[in-house]
Coordinates of C-alpha atoms in Angstrom, one line a residue:
M9 CA -9.1 3.6 25.2
F10 CA -8.6 4.8 21.7
S11 CA -11.6 5.8 19.5
R12 CA -12.2 3.8 16.2
R13 CA -10.9 6.8 14.3
E14 CA -7.8 7.2 16.3
F15 CA -7.1 3.5 16.1
L16 CA -7.5 3.4 12.2
A17 CA -5.4 6.6 11.9
G18 CA -2.6 5.2 14.0
T19 CA -2.7 1.8 12.2
G20 CA -2.6 3.6 8.9
V21 CA 0.4 5.6 9.8
V22 CA 2.3 2.6 11.1
L23 CA 1.5 0.4 8.1
L24 CA 2.2 3.1 5.5
T25 CA 5.4 4.1 7.3
G26 CA 6.4 0.4 7.4
L27 CA 5.5 -0.2 3.7
L28 CA 7.3 3.0 2.5
G29 CA 10.3 2.5 4.8
G30 CA 10.8 -1.0 3.6
C31 CA 10.7 -0.3 -0.1
K32 CA 13.9 -1.1 -2.0
S33 CA 14.7 0.0 -5.4
G34 CA 16.6 -3.1 -6.5
G35 CA 19.1 -0.9 -8.4
A36 CA 16.5 1.1 -10.2
V37 CA 16.0 4.7 -9.6
V38 CA 12.7 5.4 -7.8
T39 CA 11.3 8.9 -7.4
T40 CA 8.6 9.5 -4.7
T41 CA 7.1 13.0 -4.3
K42 CA 7.6 13.7 -0.6
T43 CA 8.2 17.2 1.0
V44 CA 8.0 18.7 4.3
T45 CA 6.3 22.1 4.5
E46 CA 7.7 25.1 6.4
S47 CA 5.4 24.1 9.3
G48 CA 7.1 20.7 9.4
E49 CA 3.9 19.1 8.0
L50 CA 4.4 16.0 5.6
S51 CA 3.2 16.6 2.2
G52 CA 3.3 14.9 -1.2
T53 CA 1.7 11.9 -3.0
I54 CA 1.7 8.2 -2.5
S55 CA 0.4 5.9 -5.2
I56 CA -1.0 2.5 -4.3
G57 CA -2.4 0.0 -6.7
G58 CA -2.9 -3.7 -7.5
S59 CA -5.1 -6.3 -5.8
T60 CA -8.8 -5.4 -5.5
T61 CA -9.0 -7.6 -2.5
V62 CA -6.5 -5.3 -0.7
Q63 CA -8.1 -2.1 -2.1
P64 CA -10.8 -1.6 0.5
V65 CA -8.1 -1.9 3.3
S66 CA -5.8 0.5 1.5
E67 CA -8.7 3.0 1.0
T68 CA -9.5 2.9 4.8
L69 CA -5.8 3.3 5.8
S70 CA -5.0 6.1 3.3
N71 CA -8.1 8.0 4.4
A72 CA -6.9 7.9 8.0
F73 CA -3.3 8.7 6.8
M74 CA -4.6 11.8 4.9
E75 CA -6.6 13.0 7.9
I76 CA -3.4 13.1 10.0
F77 CA -1.4 14.5 7.2
P78 CA -3.9 16.7 5.3
Q79 CA -1.2 17.9 2.9
T80 CA -0.8 14.5 1.5
T81 CA -2.6 12.7 -1.3
V82 CA -2.9 8.9 -1.5
T83 CA -4.2 7.6 -4.8
I84 CA -5.5 4.0 -5.0
T85 CA -6.1 2.0 -8.1
G86 CA -7.1 -1.7 -8.8
G87 CA -5.8 -3.9 -11.6
G88 CA -5.0 -7.1 -9.8
S89 CA -2.1 -8.5 -7.8
S90 CA 0.2 -8.9 -10.8
V91 CA -0.3 -5.3 -11.7
G92 CA 0.5 -4.2 -8.2
V93 CA 3.8 -6.2 -8.2
K94 CA 4.9 -5.2 -11.6
S95 CA 4.1 -1.5 -11.1
A96 CA 6.0 -1.4 -7.7
A97 CA 9.0 -3.1 -9.3
D98 CA 9.1 -0.7 -12.2
G99 CA 8.5 2.4 -10.0
T100 CA 5.1 3.3 -11.5
L101 CA 3.5 2.8 -8.0
D102 CA 5.0 3.6 -4.7
I103 CA 3.3 0.6 -3.1
G104 CA 2.1 -2.5 -4.9
A105 CA -0.8 -4.4 -3.4
A106 CA -0.9 -8.2 -3.8
S107 CA -3.3 -10.7 -2.4
R108 CA -1.0 -13.5 -2.9
E109 CA 2.7 -14.5 -2.3
L110 CA 5.2 -13.4 -4.8
K111 CA 5.7 -15.7 -7.7
E112 CA 9.1 -17.3 -8.1
S113 CA 9.6 -15.1 -11.2
E114 CA 8.9 -12.0 -9.2
E115 CA 11.2 -12.7 -6.3
S116 CA 14.3 -11.3 -8.1
L117 CA 12.6 -7.9 -8.8
G118 CA 14.1 -6.3 -5.6
L119 CA 10.8 -6.1 -3.7
E120 CA 10.2 -6.5 -0.1
L121 CA 7.0 -8.2 1.0
H122 CA 5.1 -6.9 4.0
V123 CA 2.1 -8.9 5.1
L124 CA -0.8 -6.7 5.9
A125 CA -3.4 -9.3 6.6
Y126 CA -4.5 -12.8 5.7
D127 CA -7.8 -13.5 4.1
G128 CA -10.0 -16.6 3.9
I129 CA -11.5 -17.9 0.7
A130 CA -14.7 -19.9 0.6
V131 CA -16.0 -22.0 -2.4
V132 CA -19.8 -22.0 -2.4
T133 CA -21.7 -24.4 -4.6
N134 CA -25.4 -25.0 -5.3
A135 CA -26.6 -28.3 -3.8
S136 CA -27.9 -29.4 -7.2

């Protein structure tokens, strides 16, 4: 069996690879800092931002990714789903996090949606 750390690290690598591999520029020029050191080690920076609902998951996965690839830096910011979508579309962020479907107006931005998880929302009210 895998330890929790190995599981999270492996999951992080798979998800980040899938997210980065599926990014499309939509005709825009997108520059990502990514290099391979002389030892063959992956290095560079990845920027993720957007939904604060997704942020804890992004932090956990990025920490596991950076443990496997210590020469990489993953920066994570919040700001909301719309910020994540807009920033990924304009190249400000490598990965935009959204806790909702793309709006109709965002579907033409040349982005590719990768579902990471589904969350439940509960409405809680006071009995009085």
